[in-house]
CSV table of N, CA, C and O in Angstrom, one decimal:
chain,number,residue,atom,x,y,z
P,39,MET,N,163.9,-20.9,-58.4
P,39,MET,CA,163.5,-19.4,-58.4
P,39,MET,C,162.0,-19.4,-58.6
P,39,MET,O,161.3,-18.5,-58.1
P,40,LYS,N,161.4,-20.3,-59.4
P,40,LYS,CA,160.0,-20.3,-59.6
P,40,LYS,C,159.2,-20.5,-58.3
P,40,LYS,O,158.2,-19.8,-58.1
P,41,LYS,N,159.8,-21.5,-57.6
P,41,LYS,CA,159.0,-21.6,-56.3
P,41,LYS,C,159.1,-20.6,-55.3
P,41,LYS,O,158.2,-20.4,-54.6
P,42,GLN,N,160.2,-19.9,-55.4
P,42,GLN,CA,160.3,-18.6,-54.5
P,42,GLN,C,159.3,-17.5,-54.9
P,42,GLN,O,158.6,-17.0,-54.0
P,43,SER,N,159.1,-17.3,-56.2
P,43,SER,CA,158.3,-16.2,-56.5
P,43,SER,C,156.8,-16.8,-56.4
P,43,SER,O,156.1,-15.9,-56.1
P,44,THR,N,156.5,-18.1,-56.6
P,44,THR,CA,155.2,-18.6,-56.2
P,44,THR,C,154.9,-18.3,-54.7
P,44,THR,O,153.8,-17.9,-54.3
P,45,THR,N,155.7,-18.6,-53.9
P,45,THR,CA,155.6,-18.4,-52.4
P,45,THR,C,155.4,-16.9,-52.1
P,45,THR,O,154.5,-16.7,-51.4
P,46,ILE,N,156.2,-16.1,-52.6
P,46,ILE,CA,156.1,-14.6,-52.4
P,46,ILE,C,154.7,-14.1,-52.9
P,46,ILE,O,154.1,-13.4,-52.0
P,47,ALA,N,154.3,-14.6,-54.0
P,47,ALA,CA,153.0,-14.1,-54.6
P,47,ALA,C,151.9,-14.7,-53.7
P,47,ALA,O,150.8,-13.9,-53.3
P,48,SER,N,151.9,-15.8,-53.2
P,48,SER,CA,151.0,-16.5,-52.3
P,48,SER,C,150.8,-15.8,-51.0
P,48,SER,O,149.7,-15.4,-50.6
P,49,ILE,N,152.0,-15.2,-50.5
P,49,ILE,CA,152.0,-14.6,-49.1
P,49,ILE,C,151.3,-13.3,-49.4
P,49,ILE,O,150.5,-12.7,-48.5
P,50,VAL,N,151.6,-12.5,-50.5
P,50,VAL,CA,151.1,-11.3,-50.8
P,50,VAL,C,149.5,-11.3,-51.0
P,50,VAL,O,148.8,-10.6,-50.4
P,51,ILE,N,149.1,-12.4,-51.6
P,51,ILE,CA,147.6,-12.6,-51.9
P,51,ILE,C,147.0,-12.9,-50.5
P,51,ILE,O,146.0,-12.4,-50.1
P,52,LEU,N,147.6,-13.7,-49.5
P,52,LEU,CA,147.0,-13.9,-48.3
P,52,LEU,C,147.0,-12.7,-47.5
P,52,LEU,O,145.9,-12.5,-46.7
P,53,ILE,N,148.0,-11.9,-47.5
P,53,ILE,CA,147.9,-10.6,-46.7
P,53,ILE,C,146.7,-9.8,-47.2
P,53,ILE,O,146.0,-9.2,-46.5
P,54,ILE,N,146.5,-9.6,-48.5
P,54,ILE,CA,145.5,-8.8,-49.0
P,54,ILE,C,144.2,-9.3,-48.6
P,54,ILE,O,143.2,-8.6,-48.2
P,55,ILE,N,144.0,-10.7,-48.7
P,55,ILE,CA,142.8,-11.4,-48.3
P,55,ILE,C,142.6,-11.1,-46.8
P,55,ILE,O,141.3,-10.9,-46.4
P,56,ALA,N,143.5,-11.2,-46.0
P,56,ALA,CA,143.5,-11.0,-44.6
P,56,ALA,C,142.9,-9.6,-44.2
P,56,ALA,O,141.9,-9.4,-43.5
P,57,ILE,N,143.5,-8.7,-44.9
P,57,ILE,CA,143.1,-7.3,-44.7
P,57,ILE,C,141.7,-7.0,-45.2
P,57,ILE,O,140.9,-6.4,-44.5
P,58,PHE,N,141.4,-7.6,-46.4
P,58,PHE,CA,140.0,-7.5,-46.7
P,58,PHE,C,139.0,-8.0,-45.8
P,58,PHE,O,138.0,-7.4,-45.5
P,59,ALA,N,139.3,-9.2,-45.3
P,59,ALA,CA,138.5,-9.9,-44.4
P,59,ALA,C,138.2,-9.2,-43.1
P,59,ALA,O,137.1,-8.9,-42.4
P,60,LEU,N,139.4,-8.6,-42.5
P,60,LEU,CA,139.4,-7.8,-41.3
P,60,LEU,C,138.6,-6.5,-41.4
P,60,LEU,O,138.0,-5.9,-40.5
P,61,LEU,N,138.4,-6.0,-42.7
P,61,LEU,CA,137.7,-4.7,-42.9
P,61,LEU,C,136.2,-5.2,-42.9
P,61,LEU,O,135.4,-4.2,-43.0
P,62,ASN,N,135.9,-6.4,-43.2
P,62,ASN,CA,134.5,-6.7,-43.3
P,62,ASN,C,134.1,-7.6,-42.3
P,62,ASN,O,134.1,-8.9,-42.4
P,63,THR,N,133.7,-7.1,-41.0
P,63,THR,CA,133.5,-7.8,-39.8
P,63,THR,C,132.0,-7.8,-39.6
P,63,THR,O,131.6,-8.5,-38.6
P,64,ALA,N,131.1,-7.4,-40.5
P,64,ALA,CA,129.7,-7.4,-40.2
P,64,ALA,C,129.2,-8.8,-40.2
P,64,ALA,O,129.9,-9.7,-40.7
P,65,THR,N,128.1,-9.1,-39.5
P,65,THR,CA,127.4,-10.4,-39.6
P,65,THR,C,126.5,-10.6,-40.6
P,65,THR,O,125.7,-9.6,-41.1
P,66,VAL,N,126.5,-11.7,-41.5
P,66,VAL,CA,125.6,-12.0,-42.5
P,66,VAL,C,124.9,-13.2,-42.3
P,66,VAL,O,125.2,-14.0,-41.5
P,67,VAL,N,123.7,-13.3,-43.0
P,67,VAL,CA,122.9,-14.4,-42.9
P,67,VAL,C,123.3,-15.4,-44.2
P,67,VAL,O,123.2,-14.8,-45.3
P,68,VAL,N,123.5,-16.6,-44.0
P,68,VAL,CA,123.8,-17.5,-45.1
P,68,VAL,C,122.8,-18.5,-45.2
P,68,VAL,O,122.5,-19.1,-44.3
P,69,ASN,N,122.4,-18.7,-46.5
P,69,ASN,CA,121.3,-19.9,-46.8
P,69,ASN,C,122.1,-20.9,-47.3
P,69,ASN,O,122.9,-21.0,-48.3
P,70,LEU,N,122.4,-22.0,-46.4
P,70,LEU,CA,123.0,-23.2,-46.8
P,70,LEU,C,122.2,-24.5,-46.8
P,70,LEU,O,121.8,-24.9,-45.7
P,71,PHE,N,121.8,-24.9,-47.9
P,71,PHE,CA,121.0,-26.1,-48.0
P,71,PHE,C,119.7,-26.0,-47.3
P,71,PHE,O,119.3,-26.9,-46.6
P,72,GLY,N,119.1,-24.9,-47.3
P,72,GLY,CA,117.8,-24.5,-46.7
P,72,GLY,C,117.9,-24.1,-45.2
P,72,GLY,O,116.9,-23.7,-44.7
P,73,ALA,N,119.2,-24.2,-44.6
P,73,ALA,CA,119.4,-23.8,-43.3
P,73,ALA,C,119.9,-22.3,-43.3
P,73,ALA,O,120.7,-21.9,-44.2
P,74,ARG,N,119.4,-21.4,-42.5
P,74,ARG,CA,119.9,-20.1,-42.4
P,74,ARG,C,120.9,-19.9,-41.2
P,74,ARG,O,120.5,-20.3,-40.1
P,75,VAL,N,122.1,-19.5,-41.6
P,75,VAL,CA,123.1,-19.4,-40.5
P,75,VAL,C,123.6,-18.0,-40.4
P,75,VAL,O,123.9,-17.4,-41.5
P,76,LYS,N,123.7,-17.4,-39.2
P,76,LYS,CA,124.2,-16.1,-39.2
P,76,LYS,C,125.8,-16.2,-38.7
P,76,LYS,O,126.1,-17.0,-37.8
P,77,THR,N,126.7,-15.6,-39.6
P,77,THR,CA,128.0,-15.8,-39.3
P,77,THR,C,128.7,-14.5,-39.6
P,77,THR,O,128.3,-13.8,-40.5
P,78,PRO,N,129.8,-14.2,-38.9
P,78,PRO,CA,130.6,-13.1,-39.4
P,78,PRO,C,131.1,-13.1,-40.7
P,78,PRO,O,131.5,-14.3,-41.2
P,79,LEU,N,131.1,-12.1,-41.4
P,79,LEU,CA,131.7,-12.1,-42.9
P,79,LEU,C,133.1,-12.5,-42.9
P,79,LEU,O,133.5,-13.3,-43.8
P,80,VAL,N,133.8,-12.2,-41.9
P,80,VAL,CA,135.3,-12.6,-42.0
P,80,VAL,C,135.5,-14.1,-42.0
P,80,VAL,O,136.2,-14.8,-42.5
P,81,LEU,N,134.6,-14.7,-41.1
P,81,LEU,CA,134.7,-16.2,-41.0
P,81,LEU,C,134.2,-16.8,-42.4
P,81,LEU,O,134.8,-17.8,-42.8
P,82,LEU,N,133.3,-16.3,-42.9
P,82,LEU,CA,132.7,-16.8,-44.3
P,82,LEU,C,133.7,-16.6,-45.3
P,82,LEU,O,134.0,-17.5,-46.1
P,83,ILE,N,134.5,-15.5,-45.3
P,83,ILE,CA,135.6,-15.4,-46.4
P,83,ILE,C,136.8,-16.3,-46.1
P,83,ILE,O,137.2,-17.0,-47.0
P,84,PHE,N,137.0,-16.6,-44.9
P,84,PHE,CA,138.1,-17.6,-44.6
P,84,PHE,C,137.7,-18.9,-45.0
P,84,PHE,O,138.5,-19.8,-45.5
P,85,ILE,N,136.5,-19.4,-44.7
P,85,ILE,CA,135.9,-20.6,-45.0
P,85,ILE,C,136.0,-20.9,-46.5
P,85,ILE,O,136.5,-21.9,-47.1
P,86,CYS,N,135.6,-19.8,-47.3
P,86,CYS,CA,135.5,-20.0,-48.7
P,86,CYS,C,137.1,-20.0,-49.3
P,86,CYS,O,137.2,-20.8,-50.2
P,87,LEU,N,137.8,-19.3,-48.7
P,87,LEU,CA,139.2,-19.4,-49.0
P,87,LEU,C,139.9,-20.7,-48.8
P,87,LEU,O,140.5,-21.3,-49.7
P,88,LEU,N,139.5,-21.3,-47.7
P,88,LEU,CA,140.1,-22.6,-47.4
P,88,LEU,C,139.5,-23.7,-48.3
P,88,LEU,O,140.2,-24.6,-48.7
P,89,ILE,N,138.2,-23.6,-48.7
P,89,ILE,CA,137.6,-24.5,-49.6
P,89,ILE,C,138.3,-24.4,-51.1
P,89,ILE,O,138.6,-25.3,-51.5
P,90,GLY,N,138.5,-23.2,-51.4
P,90,GLY,CA,139.3,-22.9,-52.7
P,90,GLY,C,140.7,-23.6,-52.7
P,90,GLY,O,141.2,-24.1,-53.6
P,91,ALA,N,141.4,-23.3,-51.6
P,91,ALA,CA,142.7,-23.8,-51.4
P,91,ALA,C,142.8,-25.3,-51.4
P,91,ALA,O,143.6,-25.9,-52.1
P,92,MET,N,141.8,-26.0,-50.8
P,92,MET,CA,141.8,-27.4,-50.7
P,92,MET,C,141.5,-28.0,-52.1
P,92,MET,O,142.1,-28.9,-52.5
P,93,THR,N,140.6,-27.3,-52.9
P,93,THR,CA,140.2,-27.7,-54.2
P,93,THR,C,141.5,-27.7,-55.1
P,93,THR,O,141.8,-28.6,-55.9
P,94,ILE,N,142.1,-26.7,-55.0
P,94,ILE,CA,143.4,-26.4,-55.8
P,94,ILE,C,144.5,-27.4,-55.4
P,94,ILE,O,145.1,-28.0,-56.3
P,95,TYR,N,144.6,-27.7,-54.3
P,95,TYR,CA,145.5,-28.7,-53.7
P,95,TYR,C,145.2,-30.0,-54.2
P,95,TYR,O,146.1,-30.8,-54.8
P,96,LEU,N,144.0,-30.5,-54.1
P,96,LEU,CA,143.4,-31.8,-54.7
P,96,LEU,C,143.8,-32.0,-56.1
P,96,LEU,O,144.2,-32.9,-56.7
P,97,LEU,N,143.5,-30.9,-56.9
P,97,LEU,CA,143.6,-30.9,-58.4
P,97,LEU,C,145.2,-31.0,-58.7
P,97,LEU,O,145.6,-31.8,-59.7
P,98,SER,N,146.0,-30.2,-58.0
P,98,SER,CA,147.4,-30.2,-58.3
P,98,SER,C,148.0,-31.6,-57.8
P,98,SER,O,148.8,-32.1,-58.6
P,99,PHE,N,147.4,-32.1,-56.7
P,99,PHE,CA,147.9,-33.4,-56.3
P,99,PHE,C,147.8,-34.7,-57.2
P,99,PHE,O,148.4,-35.5,-57.4
P,100,SER,N,146.4,-34.6,-57.9
P,100,SER,CA,146.2,-35.6,-58.8
P,100,SER,C,147.0,-35.5,-60.1
P,100,SER,O,147.5,-36.4,-60.7
P,101,SER,N,147.3,-34.2,-60.5
P,101,SER,CA,148.3,-34.0,-61.6
P,101,SER,C,149.6,-34.4,-61.2
P,101,SER,O,150.3,-35.0,-62.1
P,102,HIS,N,150.1,-34.3,-60.1
P,102,HIS,CA,151.3,-34.8,-59.5
P,102,HIS,C,151.5,-36.2,-59.6
P,102,HIS,O,152.4,-36.8,-59.9
P,103,LEU,N,150.4,-36.9,-59.3
P,103,LEU,CA,150.3,-38.3,-59.2
P,103,LEU,C,150.4,-38.9,-60.7
P,103,LEU,O,151.2,-39.9,-61.1
P,104,LYS,N,149.8,-38.2,-61.7
P,104,LYS,CA,149.9,-38.6,-63.1
P,104,LYS,C,151.3,-38.6,-63.5
P,104,LYS,O,151.8,-39.3,-64.3
P,105,THR,N,151.9,-37.4,-63.1
P,105,THR,CA,153.3,-37.1,-63.7
P,105,THR,C,154.3,-38.2,-63.1
P,105,THR,O,155.2,-38.7,-63.8
P,106,THR,N,154.0,-38.4,-61.7
P,106,THR,CA,154.8,-39.3,-61.2
P,106,THR,C,154.7,-40.8,-61.7
P,106,THR,O,155.7,-41.5,-62.0
P,107,LYS,N,153.4,-41.2,-62.1
P,107,LYS,CA,153.3,-42.5,-62.8
P,107,LYS,C,154.0,-42.6,-64.0
P,107,LYS,O,154.5,-43.5,-64.5
P,108,GLU,N,153.8,-41.5,-64.8
P,108,GLU,CA,154.4,-41.3,-66.2
P,108,GLU,C,155.9,-41.5,-66.1
P,108,GLU,O,156.7,-42.2,-66.8
P,109,LEU,N,156.5,-40.8,-65.1
P,109,LEU,CA,157.9,-40.8,-64.9
P,109,LEU,C,158.4,-42.3,-64.6
P,109,LEU,O,159.4,-42.8,-65.2
P,110,LYS,N,157.6,-43.0,-63.8
P,110,LYS,CA,158.1,-44.4,-63.3
P,110,LYS,C,157.9,-45.2,-64.6
P,110,LYS,O,158.9,-46.0,-64.9
P,111,GLU,N,156.8,-45.1,-65.3
P,111,GLU,CA,156.8,-45.8,-66.5
P,111,GLU,C,158.1,-45.7,-67.6
P,111,GLU,O,158.6,-46.5,-68.2
P,112,LEU,N,158.4,-44.4,-67.8
P,112,LEU,CA,159.5,-44.0,-68.6
P,112,LEU,C,160.8,-44.5,-68.1
P,112,LEU,O,161.7,-45.2,-68.8
P,113,GLN,N,161.1,-44.4,-66.8
P,113,GLN,CA,162.2,-45.0,-66.2
P,113,GLN,C,162.3,-46.5,-66.3
P,113,GLN,O,163.5,-47.1,-66.5
P,114,SER,N,161.2,-47.2,-66.3
P,114,SER,CA,161.2,-48.7,-66.4
P,114,SER,C,161.3,-49.1,-67.7
P,114,SER,O,161.9,-50.3,-68.0
P,115,SER,N,161.1,-48.2,-68.7
P,115,SER,CA,161.2,-48.6,-70.2
P,115,SER,C,162.6,-48.2,-70.6
P,115,SER,O,162.8,-48.5,-71.9
P,116,ARG,N,163.4,-47.8,-69.9
P,116,ARG,CA,164.8,-47.5,-70.3
P,116,ARG,C,165.6,-48.7,-70.6
P,116,ARG,O,165.4,-49.7,-69.9
P,117,ILE,N,166.5,-48.7,-71.6
P,117,ILE,CA,167.2,-49.9,-72.0
P,117,ILE,C,168.7,-49.8,-71.2
P,117,ILE,O,169.2,-48.6,-70.9
P,118,SER,N,169.3,-50.8,-70.9
P,118,SER,CA,170.4,-50.9,-70.2
P,118,SER,C,171.7,-50.6,-71.3
P,118,SER,O,171.5,-50.5,-72.6
P,119,LYS,N,172.9,-50.4,-70.7
P,119,LYS,CA,174.0,-50.0,-71.6
P,119,LYS,C,174.4,-51.2,-72.5
P,119,LYS,O,174.9,-51.1,-73.6
P,120,ASP,N,174.3,-52.4,-71.9
P,120,ASP,CA,174.7,-53.6,-72.7
P,120,ASP,C,173.7,-53.8,-73.8
P,120,ASP,O,174.0,-54.0,-74.9
P,121,GLU,N,172.4,-53.5,-73.4
P,121,GLU,CA,171.4,-53.7,-74.5
P,121,GLU,C,171.6,-52.6,-75.7
P,121,GLU,O,171.6,-52.8,-76.8
P,122,LEU,N,172.0,-51.5,-75.2
P,122,LEU,CA,172.3,-50.3,-76.2
P,122,LEU,C,173.5,-50.7,-77.1
P,122,LEU,O,173.6,-50.4,-78.2
P,123,LYS,N,174.5,-51.4,-76.5
P,123,LYS,CA,175.7,-51.7,-77.3
P,123,LYS,C,175.3,-52.8,-78.2
P,123,LYS,O,175.8,-52.7,-79.3
P,124,ARG,N,174.5,-53.7,-77.8
P,124,ARG,CA,174.0,-54.8,-78.7
P,124,ARG,C,173.3,-54.2,-79.9
P,124,ARG,O,173.4,-54.5,-81.0
P,125,TYR,N,172.4,-53.3,-79.6
P,125,TYR,CA,171.6,-52.6,-80.8
P,125,TYR,C,172.5,-51.8,-81.7
P,125,TYR,O,172.4,-51.9,-82.8
P,126,GLN,N,173.6,-51.2,-81.1
P,126,GLN,CA,174.5,-50.3,-81.9
P,126,GLN,C,175.3,-51.4,-82.8
P,126,GLN,O,175.6,-51.1,-84.0
P,127,LYS,N,175.7,-52.6,-82.3
P,127,LYS,CA,176.5,-53.5,-83.1
P,127,LYS,C,175.6,-54.0,-84.3
P,127,LYS,O,176.0,-54.1,-85.4
P,128,LYS,N,174.2,-54.2,-84.0
P,128,LYS,CA,173.4,-54.7,-84.9
P,128,LYS,C,173.2,-53.6,-86.0
P,128,LYS,O,173.1,-53.9,-87.3
P,129,ILE,N,173.1,-52.5,-85.6
P,129,ILE,CA,172.9,-51.3,-86.6
P,129,ILE,C,174.1,-51.2,-87.5
P,129,ILE,O,174.0,-51.0,-88.7
P,130,ASN,N,175.3,-51.4,-86.8
P,130,ASN,CA,176.6,-51.4,-87.8
P,130,ASN,C,176.6,-52.6,-88.7
P,130,ASN,O,177.0,-52.3,-90.0
P,131,GLN,N,176.2,-53.6,-88.3
P,131,GLN,CA,176.1,-54.9,-89.2
P,131,GLN,C,175.2,-54.6,-90.2
P,131,GLN,O,175.5,-54.9,-91.5
P,132,LEU,N,174.0,-54.1,-90.1
P,132,LEU,CA,172.9,-53.8,-91.0
P,132,LEU,C,173.4,-52.9,-91.9
P,132,LEU,O,173.0,-52.8,-93.2
P,133,GLN,N,174.1,-51.8,-91.5
P,133,GLN,CA,174.6,-50.7,-92.4
P,133,GLN,C,175.7,-51.3,-93.4
P,133,GLN,O,175.7,-51.0,-94.5
P,134,LYS,N,176.6,-52.3,-92.9
P,134,LYS,CA,177.5,-52.8,-93.7
P,134,LYS,C,176.8,-53.8,-94.7
P,134,LYS,O,177.2,-53.7,-96.0
P,135,GLU,N,175.9,-54.4,-94.3
P,135,GLU,CA,175.1,-55.3,-95.2
P,135,GLU,C,174.4,-54.5,-96.3
P,135,GLU,O,174.4,-54.8,-97.4
P,136,ASN,N,173.8,-53.4,-95.8
P,136,ASN,CA,173.2,-52.5,-96.8
P,136,ASN,C,174.1,-51.9,-97.9
P,136,ASN,O,173.8,-52.0,-99.1
P,137,SER,N,175.2,-51.4,-97.5
P,137,SER,CA,176.2,-51.0,-98.4
P,137,SER,C,176.9,-52.1,-99.3
P,137,SER,O,176.9,-51.8,-100.5
P,138,GLN,N,176.9,-53.4,-98.9
P,138,GLN,CA,177.4,-54.5,-99.7
P,138,GLN,C,176.3,-54.8,-100.8
P,138,GLN,O,176.6,-55.0,-101.9
P,139,LEU,N,174.9,-54.6,-100.3
P,139,LEU,CA,174.0,-54.8,-101.3
P,139,LEU,C,173.8,-53.9,-102.3
P,139,LEU,O,173.5,-54.1,-103.4
P,140,LYS,N,174.1,-52.7,-101.9
P,140,LYS,CA,174.0,-51.5,-102.9
P,140,LYS,C,175.2,-51.8,-103.9
P,140,LYS,O,174.9,-51.5,-105.2
P,141,GLN,N,176.4,-52.1,-103.4
P,141,GLN,CA,177.4,-52.5,-104.4
P,141,GLN,C,177.1,-53.6,-105.4
P,141,GLN,O,177.4,-53.5,-106.6
P,142,GLN,N,176.3,-54.6,-104.8
P,142,GLN,CA,175.9,-55.7,-105.7
P,142,GLN,C,175.0,-55.4,-106.7
P,142,GLN,O,175.0,-55.7,-107.9
P,143,ILE,N,174.2,-54.5,-106.3
P,143,ILE,CA,173.1,-53.8,-107.3
P,143,ILE,C,173.7,-53.1,-108.4
P,143,ILE,O,173.5,-53.2,-109.5
P,144,LYS,N,174.7,-52.3,-108.0
P,144,LYS,CA,175.6,-51.5,-108.9
P,144,LYS,C,176.3,-52.3,-109.9
P,144,LYS,O,176.3,-52.1,-111.1
P,145,GLN,N,176.9,-53.5,-109.4
P,145,GLN,CA,177.7,-54.3,-110.3
P,145,GLN,C,176.6,-55.1,-111.3
P,145,GLN,O,176.9,-55.1,-112.4
P,146,GLN,N,175.5,-55.5,-110.8
P,146,GLN,CA,174.5,-56.0,-111.5
P,146,GLN,C,174.0,-55.2,-112.7
P,146,GLN,O,173.8,-55.5,-113.9
P,147,ASP,N,173.8,-53.8,-112.3
P,147,ASP,CA,173.4,-52.9,-113.3
P,147,ASP,C,174.4,-52.6,-114.3
P,147,ASP,O,174.1,-52.5,-115.5
P,148,SER,N,175.6,-52.6,-113.9
P,148,SER,CA,176.8,-52.4,-114.8
P,148,SER,C,177.0,-53.6,-115.7
P,148,SER,O,177.3,-53.4,-116.9
P,149,GLN,N,176.7,-54.7,-115.3
P,149,GLN,CA,176.8,-56.0,-116.2
P,149,GLN,C,175.7,-56.0,-117.1
P,149,GLN,O,175.9,-56.3,-118.2
P,150,LYS,N,174.4,-55.6,-116.7
P,150,LYS,CA,173.4,-55.7,-117.7
P,150,LYS,C,173.6,-54.5,-118.7
P,150,LYS,O,173.3,-54.7,-119.8
P,151,ALA,N,174.1,-53.5,-118.3
P,151,ALA,CA,174.4,-52.3,-119.2
P,151,ALA,C,175.7,-52.9,-120.3
P,151,ALA,O,175.5,-52.4,-121.5
P,152,ALA,N,176.5,-53.6,-119.8
P,152,ALA,CA,177.6,-54.0,-120.7
P,152,ALA,C,177.2,-55.2,-121.6
P,152,ALA,O,177.7,-55.4,-122.7
P,153,SER,N,176.2,-56.0,-121.3
P,153,SER,CA,175.9,-57.3,-122.1
P,153,SER,C,175.0,-56.7,-123.1
P,153,SER,O,174.1,-55.8,-123.0
P,154,PRO,N,175.0,-57.3,-124.3
P,154,PRO,CA,174.3,-56.9,-125.4
P,154,PRO,C,172.9,-57.3,-125.4
P,154,PRO,O,172.6,-58.3,-124.7
P,155,VAL,N,172.1,-56.4,-125.8
P,155,VAL,CA,170.6,-56.7,-125.7
P,155,VAL,C,170.2,-57.5,-126.9
P,155,VAL,O,170.5,-57.2,-128.0
P,156,LYS,N,169.3,-58.6,-126.7
P,156,LYS,CA,168.9,-59.4,-127.8
P,156,LYS,C,167.5,-59.0,-128.3
P,156,LYS,O,166.6,-58.6,-127.6
């Protein structure tokens, strides 16, 4: 849905720019790096529009490349199901060991409390 609304908005903006350009058909003098060029205003508007569109495309393309690279890195760092099962077994073993150690500590504390203090 987002892509469709972006496409529709782009088409509307292009139509507005085309109408604006066609209403401005006068010839203008452009100073470009010391050279004076006479060109129709409509052509100048379209050239500026094209330069802006190319700039936006290049910036979004570099962003797309970064995102693709990050996605590939994340996918390569994923663990397999077998590895996940091994980690889960290890976690369960450590939890059992932890509970056993807690029981041992409680028993030692209760023995210390029961033994007479000298």
